[in-house]
Coordinates of C-alpha atoms (C1' of nucleotides) in Angstrom, one line a residue:
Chain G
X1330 CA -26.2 -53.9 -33.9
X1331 CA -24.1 -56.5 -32.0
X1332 CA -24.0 -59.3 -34.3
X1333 CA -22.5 -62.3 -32.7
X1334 CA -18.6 -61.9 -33.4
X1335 CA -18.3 -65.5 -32.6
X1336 CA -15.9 -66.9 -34.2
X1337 CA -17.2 -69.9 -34.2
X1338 CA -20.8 -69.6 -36.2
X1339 CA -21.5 -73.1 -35.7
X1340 CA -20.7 -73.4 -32.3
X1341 CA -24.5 -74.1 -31.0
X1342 CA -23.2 -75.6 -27.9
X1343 CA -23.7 -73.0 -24.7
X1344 CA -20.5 -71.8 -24.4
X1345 CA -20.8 -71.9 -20.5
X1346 CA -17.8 -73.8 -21.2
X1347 CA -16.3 -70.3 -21.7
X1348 CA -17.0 -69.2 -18.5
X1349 CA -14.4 -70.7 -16.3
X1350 CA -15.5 -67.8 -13.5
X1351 CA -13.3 -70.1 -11.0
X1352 CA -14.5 -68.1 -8.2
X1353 CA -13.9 -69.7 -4.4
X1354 CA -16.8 -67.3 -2.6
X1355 CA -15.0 -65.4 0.5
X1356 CA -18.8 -64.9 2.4
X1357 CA -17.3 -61.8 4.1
X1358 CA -16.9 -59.8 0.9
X1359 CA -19.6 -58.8 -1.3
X1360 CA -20.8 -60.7 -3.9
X1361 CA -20.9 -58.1 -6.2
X1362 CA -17.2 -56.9 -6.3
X1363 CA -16.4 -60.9 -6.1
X1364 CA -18.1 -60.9 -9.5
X1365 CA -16.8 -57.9 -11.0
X1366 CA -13.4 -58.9 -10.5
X1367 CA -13.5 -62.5 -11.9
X1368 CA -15.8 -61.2 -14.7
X1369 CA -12.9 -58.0 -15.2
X1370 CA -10.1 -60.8 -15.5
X1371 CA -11.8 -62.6 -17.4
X1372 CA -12.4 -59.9 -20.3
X1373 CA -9.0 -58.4 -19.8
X1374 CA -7.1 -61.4 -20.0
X1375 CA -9.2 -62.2 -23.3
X1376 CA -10.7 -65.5 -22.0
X1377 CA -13.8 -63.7 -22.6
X1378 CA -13.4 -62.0 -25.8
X1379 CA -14.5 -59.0 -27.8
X1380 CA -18.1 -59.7 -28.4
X1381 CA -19.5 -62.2 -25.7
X1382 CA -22.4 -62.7 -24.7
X1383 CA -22.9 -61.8 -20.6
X1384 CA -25.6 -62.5 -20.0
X1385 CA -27.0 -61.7 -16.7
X1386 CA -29.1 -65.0 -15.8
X1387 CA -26.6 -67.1 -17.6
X1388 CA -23.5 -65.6 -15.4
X1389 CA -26.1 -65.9 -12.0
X1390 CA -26.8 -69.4 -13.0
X1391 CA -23.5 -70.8 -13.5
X1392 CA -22.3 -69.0 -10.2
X1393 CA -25.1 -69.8 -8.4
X1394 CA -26.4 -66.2 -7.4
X1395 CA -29.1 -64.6 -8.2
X1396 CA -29.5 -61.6 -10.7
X1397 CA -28.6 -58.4 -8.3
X1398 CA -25.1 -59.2 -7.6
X1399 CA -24.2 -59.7 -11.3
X1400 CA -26.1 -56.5 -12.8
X1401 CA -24.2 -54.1 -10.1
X1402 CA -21.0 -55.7 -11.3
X1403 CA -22.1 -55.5 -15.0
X1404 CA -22.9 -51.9 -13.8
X1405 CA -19.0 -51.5 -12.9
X1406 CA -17.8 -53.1 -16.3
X1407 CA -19.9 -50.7 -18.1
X1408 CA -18.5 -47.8 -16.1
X1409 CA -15.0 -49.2 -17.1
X1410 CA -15.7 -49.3 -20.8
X1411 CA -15.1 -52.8 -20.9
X1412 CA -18.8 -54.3 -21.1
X1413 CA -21.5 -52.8 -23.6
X1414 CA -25.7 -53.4 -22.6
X1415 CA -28.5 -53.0 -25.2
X1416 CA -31.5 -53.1 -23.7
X1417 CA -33.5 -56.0 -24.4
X1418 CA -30.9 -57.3 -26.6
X1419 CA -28.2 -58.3 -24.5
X1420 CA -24.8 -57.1 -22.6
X1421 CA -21.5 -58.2 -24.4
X1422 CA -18.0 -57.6 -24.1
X1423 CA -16.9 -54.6 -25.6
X1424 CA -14.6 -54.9 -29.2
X1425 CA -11.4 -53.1 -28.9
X1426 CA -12.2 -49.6 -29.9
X1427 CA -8.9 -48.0 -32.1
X1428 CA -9.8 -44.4 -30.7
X1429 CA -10.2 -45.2 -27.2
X1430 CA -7.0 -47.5 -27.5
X1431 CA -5.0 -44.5 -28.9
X1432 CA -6.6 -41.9 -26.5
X1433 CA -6.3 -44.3 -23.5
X1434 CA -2.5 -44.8 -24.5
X1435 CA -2.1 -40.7 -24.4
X1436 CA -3.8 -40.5 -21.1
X1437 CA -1.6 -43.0 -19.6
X1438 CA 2.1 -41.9 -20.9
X1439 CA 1.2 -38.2 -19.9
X1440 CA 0.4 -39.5 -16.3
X1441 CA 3.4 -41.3 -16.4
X1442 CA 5.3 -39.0 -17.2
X1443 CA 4.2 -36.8 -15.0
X1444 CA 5.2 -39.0 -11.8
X1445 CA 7.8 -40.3 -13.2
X1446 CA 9.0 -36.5 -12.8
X1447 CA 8.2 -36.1 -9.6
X1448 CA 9.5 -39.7 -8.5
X1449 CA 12.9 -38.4 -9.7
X1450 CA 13.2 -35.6 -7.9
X1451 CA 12.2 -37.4 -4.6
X1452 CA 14.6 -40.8 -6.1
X1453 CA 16.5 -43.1 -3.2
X1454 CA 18.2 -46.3 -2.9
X1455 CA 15.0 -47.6 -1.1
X1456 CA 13.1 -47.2 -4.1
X1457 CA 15.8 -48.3 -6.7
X1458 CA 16.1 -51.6 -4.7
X1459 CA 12.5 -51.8 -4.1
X1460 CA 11.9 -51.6 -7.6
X1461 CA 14.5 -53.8 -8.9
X1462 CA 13.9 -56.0 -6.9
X1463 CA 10.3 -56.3 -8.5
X1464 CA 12.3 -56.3 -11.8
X1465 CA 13.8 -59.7 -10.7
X1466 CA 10.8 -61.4 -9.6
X1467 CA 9.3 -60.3 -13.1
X1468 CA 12.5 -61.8 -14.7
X1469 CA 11.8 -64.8 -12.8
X1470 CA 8.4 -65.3 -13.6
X1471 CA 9.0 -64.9 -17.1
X1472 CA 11.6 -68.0 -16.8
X1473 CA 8.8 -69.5 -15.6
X1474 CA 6.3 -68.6 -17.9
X1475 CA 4.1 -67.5 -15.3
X1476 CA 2.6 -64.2 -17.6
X1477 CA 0.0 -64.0 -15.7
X1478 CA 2.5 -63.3 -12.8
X1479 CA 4.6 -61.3 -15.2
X1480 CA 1.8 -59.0 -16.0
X1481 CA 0.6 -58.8 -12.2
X1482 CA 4.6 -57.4 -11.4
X1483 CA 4.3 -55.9 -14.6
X1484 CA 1.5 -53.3 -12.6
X1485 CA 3.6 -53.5 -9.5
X1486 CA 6.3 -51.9 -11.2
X1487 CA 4.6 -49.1 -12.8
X1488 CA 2.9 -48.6 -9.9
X1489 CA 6.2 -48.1 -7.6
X1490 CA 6.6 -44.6 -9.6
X1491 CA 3.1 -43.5 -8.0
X1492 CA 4.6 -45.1 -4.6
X1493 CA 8.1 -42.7 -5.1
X1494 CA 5.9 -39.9 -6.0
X1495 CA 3.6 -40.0 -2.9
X1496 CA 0.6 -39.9 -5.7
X1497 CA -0.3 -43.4 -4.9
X1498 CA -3.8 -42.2 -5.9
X1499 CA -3.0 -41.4 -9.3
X1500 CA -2.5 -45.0 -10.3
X1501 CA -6.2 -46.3 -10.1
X1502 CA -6.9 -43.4 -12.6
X1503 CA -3.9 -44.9 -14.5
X1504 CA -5.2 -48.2 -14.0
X1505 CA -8.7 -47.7 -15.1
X1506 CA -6.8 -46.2 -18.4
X1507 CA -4.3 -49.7 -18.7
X1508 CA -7.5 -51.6 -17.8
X1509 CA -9.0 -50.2 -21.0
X1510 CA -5.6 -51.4 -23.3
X1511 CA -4.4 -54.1 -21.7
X1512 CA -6.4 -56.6 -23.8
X1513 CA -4.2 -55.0 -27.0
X1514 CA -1.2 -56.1 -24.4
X1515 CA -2.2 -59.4 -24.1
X1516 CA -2.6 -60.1 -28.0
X1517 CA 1.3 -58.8 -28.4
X1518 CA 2.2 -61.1 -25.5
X1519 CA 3.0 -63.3 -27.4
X1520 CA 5.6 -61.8 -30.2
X1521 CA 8.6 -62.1 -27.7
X1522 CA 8.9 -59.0 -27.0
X1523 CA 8.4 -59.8 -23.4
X1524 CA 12.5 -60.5 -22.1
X1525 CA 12.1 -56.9 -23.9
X1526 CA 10.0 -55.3 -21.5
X1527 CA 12.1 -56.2 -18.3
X1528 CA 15.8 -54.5 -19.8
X1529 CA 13.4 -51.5 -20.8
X1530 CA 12.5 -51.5 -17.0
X1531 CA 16.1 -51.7 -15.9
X1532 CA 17.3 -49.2 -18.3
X1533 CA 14.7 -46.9 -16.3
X1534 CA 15.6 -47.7 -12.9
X1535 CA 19.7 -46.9 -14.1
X1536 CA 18.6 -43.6 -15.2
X1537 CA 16.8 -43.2 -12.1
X1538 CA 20.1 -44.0 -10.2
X1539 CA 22.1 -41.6 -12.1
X1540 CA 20.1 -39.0 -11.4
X1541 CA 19.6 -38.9 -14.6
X1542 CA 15.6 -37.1 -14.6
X1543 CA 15.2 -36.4 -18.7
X1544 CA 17.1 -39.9 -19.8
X1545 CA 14.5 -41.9 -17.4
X1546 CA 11.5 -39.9 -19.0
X1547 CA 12.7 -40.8 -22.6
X1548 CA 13.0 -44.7 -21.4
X1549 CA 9.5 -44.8 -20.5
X1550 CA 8.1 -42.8 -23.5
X1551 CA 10.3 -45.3 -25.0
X1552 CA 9.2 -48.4 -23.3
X1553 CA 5.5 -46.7 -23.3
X1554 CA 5.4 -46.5 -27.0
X1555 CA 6.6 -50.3 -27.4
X1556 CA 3.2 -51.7 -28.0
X1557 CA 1.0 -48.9 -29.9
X1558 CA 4.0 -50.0 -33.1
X1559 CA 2.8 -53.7 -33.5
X1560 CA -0.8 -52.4 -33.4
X1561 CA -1.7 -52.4 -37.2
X1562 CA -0.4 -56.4 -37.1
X1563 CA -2.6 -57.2 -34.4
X1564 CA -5.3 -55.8 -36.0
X1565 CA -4.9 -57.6 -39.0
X1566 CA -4.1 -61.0 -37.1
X1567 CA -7.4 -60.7 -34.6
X1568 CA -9.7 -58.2 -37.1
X1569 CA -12.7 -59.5 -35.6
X1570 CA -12.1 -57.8 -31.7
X1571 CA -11.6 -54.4 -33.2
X1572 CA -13.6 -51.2 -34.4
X1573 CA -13.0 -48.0 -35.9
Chain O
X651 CA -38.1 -42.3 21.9
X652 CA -40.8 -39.2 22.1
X653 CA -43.0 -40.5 19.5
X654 CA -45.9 -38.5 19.2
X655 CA -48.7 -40.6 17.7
X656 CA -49.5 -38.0 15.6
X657 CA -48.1 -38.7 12.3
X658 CA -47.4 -35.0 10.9
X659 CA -44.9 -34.8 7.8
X660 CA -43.2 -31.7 9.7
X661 CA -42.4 -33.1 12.7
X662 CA -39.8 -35.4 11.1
X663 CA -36.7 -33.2 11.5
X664 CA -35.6 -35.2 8.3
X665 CA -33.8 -33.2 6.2
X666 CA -35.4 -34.0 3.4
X667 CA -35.6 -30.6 2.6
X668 CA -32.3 -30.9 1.4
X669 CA -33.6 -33.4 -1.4
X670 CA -35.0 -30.9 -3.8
X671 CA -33.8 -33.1 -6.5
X672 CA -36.3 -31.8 -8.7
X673 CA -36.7 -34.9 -11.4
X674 CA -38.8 -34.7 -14.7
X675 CA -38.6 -38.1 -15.3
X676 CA -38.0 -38.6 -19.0
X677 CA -40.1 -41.9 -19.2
X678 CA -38.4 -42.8 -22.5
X679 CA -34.7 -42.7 -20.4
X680 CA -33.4 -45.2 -17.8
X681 CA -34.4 -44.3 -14.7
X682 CA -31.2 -45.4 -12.8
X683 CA -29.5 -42.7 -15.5
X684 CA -31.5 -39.9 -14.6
X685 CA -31.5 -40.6 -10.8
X686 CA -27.5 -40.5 -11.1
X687 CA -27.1 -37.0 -13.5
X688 CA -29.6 -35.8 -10.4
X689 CA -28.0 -36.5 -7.5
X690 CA -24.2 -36.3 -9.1
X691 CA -25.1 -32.4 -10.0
X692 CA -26.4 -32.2 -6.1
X693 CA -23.5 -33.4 -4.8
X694 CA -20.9 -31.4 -7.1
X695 CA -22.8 -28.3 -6.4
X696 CA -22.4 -28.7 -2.7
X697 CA -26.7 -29.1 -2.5
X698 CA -26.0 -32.3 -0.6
X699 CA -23.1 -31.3 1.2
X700 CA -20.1 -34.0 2.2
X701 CA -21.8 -36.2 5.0
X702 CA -25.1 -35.8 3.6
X703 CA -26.9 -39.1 4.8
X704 CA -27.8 -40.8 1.0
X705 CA -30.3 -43.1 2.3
X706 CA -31.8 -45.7 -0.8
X707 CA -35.1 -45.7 0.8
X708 CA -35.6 -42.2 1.6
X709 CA -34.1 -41.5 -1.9
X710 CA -36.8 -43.6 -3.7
X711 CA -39.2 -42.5 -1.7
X712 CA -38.4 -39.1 -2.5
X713 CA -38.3 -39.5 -6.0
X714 CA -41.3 -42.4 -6.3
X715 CA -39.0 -45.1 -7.6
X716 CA -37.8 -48.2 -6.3
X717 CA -34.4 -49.2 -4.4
X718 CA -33.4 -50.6 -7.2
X719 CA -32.1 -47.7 -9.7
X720 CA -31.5 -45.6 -6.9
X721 CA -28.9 -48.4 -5.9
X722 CA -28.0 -48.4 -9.2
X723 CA -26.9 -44.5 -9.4
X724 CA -25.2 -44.9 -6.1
X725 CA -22.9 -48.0 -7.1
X726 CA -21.8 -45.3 -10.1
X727 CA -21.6 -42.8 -7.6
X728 CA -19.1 -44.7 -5.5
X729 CA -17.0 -45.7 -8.5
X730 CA -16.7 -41.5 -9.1
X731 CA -15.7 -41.3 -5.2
X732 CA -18.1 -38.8 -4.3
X733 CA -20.3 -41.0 -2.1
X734 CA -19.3 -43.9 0.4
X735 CA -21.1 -46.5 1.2
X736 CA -21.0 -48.5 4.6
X737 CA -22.4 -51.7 4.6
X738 CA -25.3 -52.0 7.2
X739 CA -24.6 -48.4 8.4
X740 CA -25.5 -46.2 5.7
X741 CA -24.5 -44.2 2.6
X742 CA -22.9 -40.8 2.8
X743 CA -21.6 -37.9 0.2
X744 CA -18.4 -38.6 0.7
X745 CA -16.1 -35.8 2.2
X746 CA -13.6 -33.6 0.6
X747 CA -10.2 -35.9 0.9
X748 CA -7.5 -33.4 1.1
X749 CA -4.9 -36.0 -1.1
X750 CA -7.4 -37.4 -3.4
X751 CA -7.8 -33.9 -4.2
X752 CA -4.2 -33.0 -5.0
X753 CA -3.8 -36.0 -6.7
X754 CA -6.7 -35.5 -9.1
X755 CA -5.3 -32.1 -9.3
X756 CA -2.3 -32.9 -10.5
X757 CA -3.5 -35.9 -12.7
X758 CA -5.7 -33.1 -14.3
X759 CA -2.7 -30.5 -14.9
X760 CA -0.8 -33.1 -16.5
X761 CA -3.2 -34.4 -18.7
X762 CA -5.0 -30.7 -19.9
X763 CA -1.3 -30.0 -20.7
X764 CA -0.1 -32.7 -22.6
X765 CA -3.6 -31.9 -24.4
X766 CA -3.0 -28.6 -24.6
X767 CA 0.6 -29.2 -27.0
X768 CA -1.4 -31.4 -29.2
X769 CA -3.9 -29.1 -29.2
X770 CA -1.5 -25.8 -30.4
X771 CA 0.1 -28.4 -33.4
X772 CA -3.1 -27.9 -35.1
X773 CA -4.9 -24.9 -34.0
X774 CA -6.5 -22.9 -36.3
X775 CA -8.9 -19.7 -36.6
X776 CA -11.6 -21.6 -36.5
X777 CA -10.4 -23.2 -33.4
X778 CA -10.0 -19.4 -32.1
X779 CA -13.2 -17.8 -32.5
X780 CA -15.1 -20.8 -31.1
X781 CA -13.0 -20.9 -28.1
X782 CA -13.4 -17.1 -28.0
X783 CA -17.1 -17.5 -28.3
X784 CA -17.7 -19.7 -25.3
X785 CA -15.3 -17.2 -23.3
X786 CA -18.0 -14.5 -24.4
X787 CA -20.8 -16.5 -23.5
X788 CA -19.0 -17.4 -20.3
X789 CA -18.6 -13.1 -19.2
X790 CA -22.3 -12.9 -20.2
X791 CA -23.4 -15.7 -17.7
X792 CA -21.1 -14.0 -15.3
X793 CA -23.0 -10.7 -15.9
X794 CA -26.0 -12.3 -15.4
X795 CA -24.9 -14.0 -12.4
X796 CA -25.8 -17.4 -13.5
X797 CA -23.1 -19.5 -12.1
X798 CA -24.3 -23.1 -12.9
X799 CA -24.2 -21.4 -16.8
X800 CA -20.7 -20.5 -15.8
X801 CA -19.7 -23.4 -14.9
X802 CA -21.5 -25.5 -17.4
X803 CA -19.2 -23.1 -20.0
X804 CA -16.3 -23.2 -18.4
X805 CA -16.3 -27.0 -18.8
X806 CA -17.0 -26.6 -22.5
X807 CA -14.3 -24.2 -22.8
X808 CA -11.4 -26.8 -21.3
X809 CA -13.1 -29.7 -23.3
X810 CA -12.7 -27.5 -26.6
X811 CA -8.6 -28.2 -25.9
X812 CA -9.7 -31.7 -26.4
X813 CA -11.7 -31.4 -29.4
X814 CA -9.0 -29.3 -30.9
X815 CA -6.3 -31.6 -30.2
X816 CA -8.9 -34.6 -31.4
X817 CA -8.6 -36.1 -28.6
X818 CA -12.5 -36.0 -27.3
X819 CA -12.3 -38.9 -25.2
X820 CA -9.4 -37.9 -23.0
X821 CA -12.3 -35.3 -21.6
X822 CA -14.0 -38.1 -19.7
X823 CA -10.8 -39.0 -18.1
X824 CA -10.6 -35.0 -17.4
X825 CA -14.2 -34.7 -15.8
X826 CA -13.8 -37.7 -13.7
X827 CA -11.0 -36.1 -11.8
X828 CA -12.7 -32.6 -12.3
X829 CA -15.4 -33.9 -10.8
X830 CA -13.3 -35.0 -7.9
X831 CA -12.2 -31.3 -7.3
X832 CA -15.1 -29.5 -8.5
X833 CA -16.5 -29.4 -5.1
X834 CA -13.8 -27.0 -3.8
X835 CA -13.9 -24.4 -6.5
X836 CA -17.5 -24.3 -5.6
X837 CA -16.3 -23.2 -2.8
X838 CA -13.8 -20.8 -4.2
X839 CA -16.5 -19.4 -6.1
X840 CA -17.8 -17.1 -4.0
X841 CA -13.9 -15.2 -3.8
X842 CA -14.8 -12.9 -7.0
X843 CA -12.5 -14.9 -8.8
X844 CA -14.6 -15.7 -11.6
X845 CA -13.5 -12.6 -13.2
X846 CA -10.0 -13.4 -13.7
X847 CA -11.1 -16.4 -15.2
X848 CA -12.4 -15.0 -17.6
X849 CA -8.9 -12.7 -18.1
X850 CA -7.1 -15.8 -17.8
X851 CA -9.0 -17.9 -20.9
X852 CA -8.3 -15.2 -22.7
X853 CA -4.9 -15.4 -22.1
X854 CA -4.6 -18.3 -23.1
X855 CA -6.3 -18.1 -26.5
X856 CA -4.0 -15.0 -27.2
X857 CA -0.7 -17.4 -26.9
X858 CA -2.5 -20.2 -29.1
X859 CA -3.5 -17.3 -31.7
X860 CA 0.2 -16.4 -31.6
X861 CA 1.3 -19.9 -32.2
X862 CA 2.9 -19.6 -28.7
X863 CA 3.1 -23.0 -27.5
X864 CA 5.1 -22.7 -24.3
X865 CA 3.2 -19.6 -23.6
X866 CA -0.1 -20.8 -24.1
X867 CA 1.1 -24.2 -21.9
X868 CA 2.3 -21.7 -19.0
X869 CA -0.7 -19.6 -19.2
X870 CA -3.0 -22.7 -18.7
X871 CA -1.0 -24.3 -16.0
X872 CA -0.6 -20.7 -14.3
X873 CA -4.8 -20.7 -14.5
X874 CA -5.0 -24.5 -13.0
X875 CA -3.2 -23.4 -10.2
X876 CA -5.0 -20.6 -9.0
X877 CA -7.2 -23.4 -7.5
X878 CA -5.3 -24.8 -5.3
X879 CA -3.6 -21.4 -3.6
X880 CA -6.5 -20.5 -1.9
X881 CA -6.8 -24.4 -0.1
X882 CA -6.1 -23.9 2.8
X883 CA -8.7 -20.6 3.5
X884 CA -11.7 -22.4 2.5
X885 CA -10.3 -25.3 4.8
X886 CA -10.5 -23.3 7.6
X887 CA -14.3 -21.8 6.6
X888 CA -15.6 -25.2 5.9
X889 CA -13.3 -28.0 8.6
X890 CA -16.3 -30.5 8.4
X891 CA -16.6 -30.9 4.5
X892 CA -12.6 -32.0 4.6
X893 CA -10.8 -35.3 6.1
X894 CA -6.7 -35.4 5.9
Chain B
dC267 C1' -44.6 -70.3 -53.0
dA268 C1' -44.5 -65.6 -50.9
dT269 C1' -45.9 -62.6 -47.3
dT270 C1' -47.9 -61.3 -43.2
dT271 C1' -49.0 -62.1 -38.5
dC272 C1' -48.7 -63.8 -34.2
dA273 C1' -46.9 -66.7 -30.6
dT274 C1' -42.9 -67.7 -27.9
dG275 C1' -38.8 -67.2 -25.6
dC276 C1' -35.1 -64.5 -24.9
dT277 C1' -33.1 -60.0 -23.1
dT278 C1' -32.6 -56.1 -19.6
dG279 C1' -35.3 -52.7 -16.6
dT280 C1' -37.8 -52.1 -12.4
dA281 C1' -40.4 -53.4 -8.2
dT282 C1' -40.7 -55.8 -4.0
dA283 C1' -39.6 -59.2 -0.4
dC284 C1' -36.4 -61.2 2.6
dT285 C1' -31.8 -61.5 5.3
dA286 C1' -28.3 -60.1 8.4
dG287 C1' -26.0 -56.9 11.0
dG288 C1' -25.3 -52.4 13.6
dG289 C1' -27.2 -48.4 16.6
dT290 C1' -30.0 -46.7 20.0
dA291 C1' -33.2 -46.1 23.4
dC292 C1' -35.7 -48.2 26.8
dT293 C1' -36.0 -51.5 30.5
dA294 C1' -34.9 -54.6 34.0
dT295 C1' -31.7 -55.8 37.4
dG296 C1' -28.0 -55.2 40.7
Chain A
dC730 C1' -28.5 -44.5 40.6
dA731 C1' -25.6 -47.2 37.5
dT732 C1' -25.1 -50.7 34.3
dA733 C1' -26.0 -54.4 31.5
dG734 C1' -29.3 -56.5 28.6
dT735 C1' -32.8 -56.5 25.2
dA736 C1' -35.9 -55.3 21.7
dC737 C1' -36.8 -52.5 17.9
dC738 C1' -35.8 -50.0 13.9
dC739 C1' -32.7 -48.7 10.5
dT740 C1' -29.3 -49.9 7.1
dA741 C1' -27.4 -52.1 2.9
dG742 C1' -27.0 -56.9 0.6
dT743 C1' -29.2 -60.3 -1.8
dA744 C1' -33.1 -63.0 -3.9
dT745 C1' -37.1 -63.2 -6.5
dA746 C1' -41.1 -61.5 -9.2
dC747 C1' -43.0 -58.8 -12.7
dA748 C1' -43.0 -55.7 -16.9
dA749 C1' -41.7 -54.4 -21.5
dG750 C1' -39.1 -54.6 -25.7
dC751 C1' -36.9 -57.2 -29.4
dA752 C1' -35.8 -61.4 -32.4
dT753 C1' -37.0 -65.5 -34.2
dG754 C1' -39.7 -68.7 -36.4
dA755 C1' -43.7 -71.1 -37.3
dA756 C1' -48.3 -70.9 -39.0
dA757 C1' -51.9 -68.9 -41.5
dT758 C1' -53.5 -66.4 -45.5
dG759 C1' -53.1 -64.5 -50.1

DNA sequence: CATTTCATGCTTGTATACTAGGGTACTATG
DNA sequence: CATAGTACCCTAGTATACAAGCATGAAATG
């Protein structure tokens, strides 16, 4: 049963305050998908963390809309593994689950993989550049301490192999898989490791240029396999977001 | 408009003879949940071909529910790309989009095969003569001619790759994307094909009872790809179902 | 004081009403 | 006859109302 993971037992107050939804409504889009992607931020970025309560007439109230709009987004999150509903008891963000984190970790590096082959056999200066040049921006907005920025380039990157590949389909599937680990991502954020991250990318992108198919597959297994190794400290650092 | 001011059923040319979405409702089961596993398995067996007009009101109608479930099922509908939706013109079973269809094809390869070498670390006999039973079950459905029991096993045959390699959840990725595809080996079905599926299964378990990894991985690639040779036929028998 | 019962307020699930926009067929006008 | 306008109906998007299940806690009973 979904206990209340709150952290904070005592903390009687609504915590409304929680939901910093800062959504500006574009009239011209649906409602819906405005929701689901402010609520999807939210959760991944862990403002809303493992064990939340959404619920539906407190999310319509503080946005001001009514009901509809926020189930069909909850409807989404569910579908993404990222919200869980008990009927009459309530919707809350889902804990971390281990399995699906090391399942979801297997789907992803075999997809990339998988382009990453096929983006090196189709490789080109327009993509190397391309791609380093996202590289730089990320370096950039780490200086910055953007990470928000840094984790949006981080996709932008990753996604340039589907671009090279002409599979530029393939990364939703590989998105709705990151989607699904990234909060893990965002705990180890914060261990350093991120001025890490961007030479990992550039020691793909030299392989790439060399023509060098196999070494660039081993960098991203390599760079890929970065964050399941810190796993078992997160864990014991934030023991209250995960299960199994 | 001719409108007669008779009001028989049978002069509406509405093809609601299509909708034999023949629903039991189970009352104890959401209602949304059984209106999607309905019209998902009329979509993927080509009942409700691609274009099919999915209209929410006619749907409920149909059924005796209201809009709301039946919206329900098509927002998770839309999420698994088999129906679109256009705002203030109508819903649709979405057609068969040449690249998304490659895409989840080779998104599928790549994952049943990184599967598949997990899979032959740890297979055993016991792994075997399951697997071998569902291929028997699979040749009696064909003798039979029951093709939705065919298919039903042939899906429990892949996913047994996944429980083997313990890697259960990956499958959902897998059917996601098989879902994607599944309408064009529908298609294919009719080619006597089935057959050398069967043969080809087989083959498969015989390299994995060998402890022939590579073998086993080249057999099940060589089976995924019989799929796709036989494209660009069915194109030509069925131009309306296809866009790109 | 302990236990049972019931009232109340929460939750999601479902039904229905209303809004705004597009498509089409008919009509009026030149 | 041709064309432009208009009215109606259909669509999905959104809002609101109602139903049913669960949790909590207070009150009544032993």
């Amino acid at each position: 049963m979904p206990v209340e993971i709150g952290a904070e037992p005592e903390a009687e107050v609504e915590d409304d305050s929680a939901l910093q939804l800062h959504i500006k409504f574009d009239p011209r889009r649906q409602v819906s998908a405005q929701v689901y992607e402010a609520l999807k931020k939210a959760i991944v970025s862990l403002q809303l963390p493992p064990g939340s309560s959404i619920s539906e007439n407190r999310i319509c109230r503080h946005i001001g809309v009514s009901r509809t709009p926020v189930r069909e987004a909850i409807i989404r999150l569910v579908e993404d593994e990222l919200i869980e509903v008990f009927p009459q008891k309530g919707s809350f963000v889902a804990p971390i689950k281990l399995s699906a984190v090391r399942e979801n970790h297997f789907s992803r590096k075999a997809l990339e993989l998988a382009v990453l082959r096929r983006a090196a056999a189709s490789w080109s200066a327009l993509h190397s550049s391309r791609a380093r040049y996202i590289v730089d921006r990320q370096a950039a907005a780490l200086g910055a301490e953007d990470f928000d920025d840094f984790h949006a380039l981080d996709e932008t990157f990753h996604r340039s192999f589907c671009v090279a590949a002409e599979l530029e389909g393939v990364w939703s599937t590989i998105q709705t898989m990151k989607a699904r680990v990234d909060r893990v991502h965002r705990l180890s954020a914060v261990q350093g490791r991120l001025p890490k991250v961007i030479a990992e990318h550039g020691a793909i992108l030299d392989a790439l240029d060399a023509s060098d198919c196999e070494g660039a597959l081993a960098r991203l297994e390599y760079h890929l396999e970065q964050a399941p190794t810190m796993l078992e400290t997160l864990i014991g650092k934030h023991e209250k977001y995960f299960v199994d």
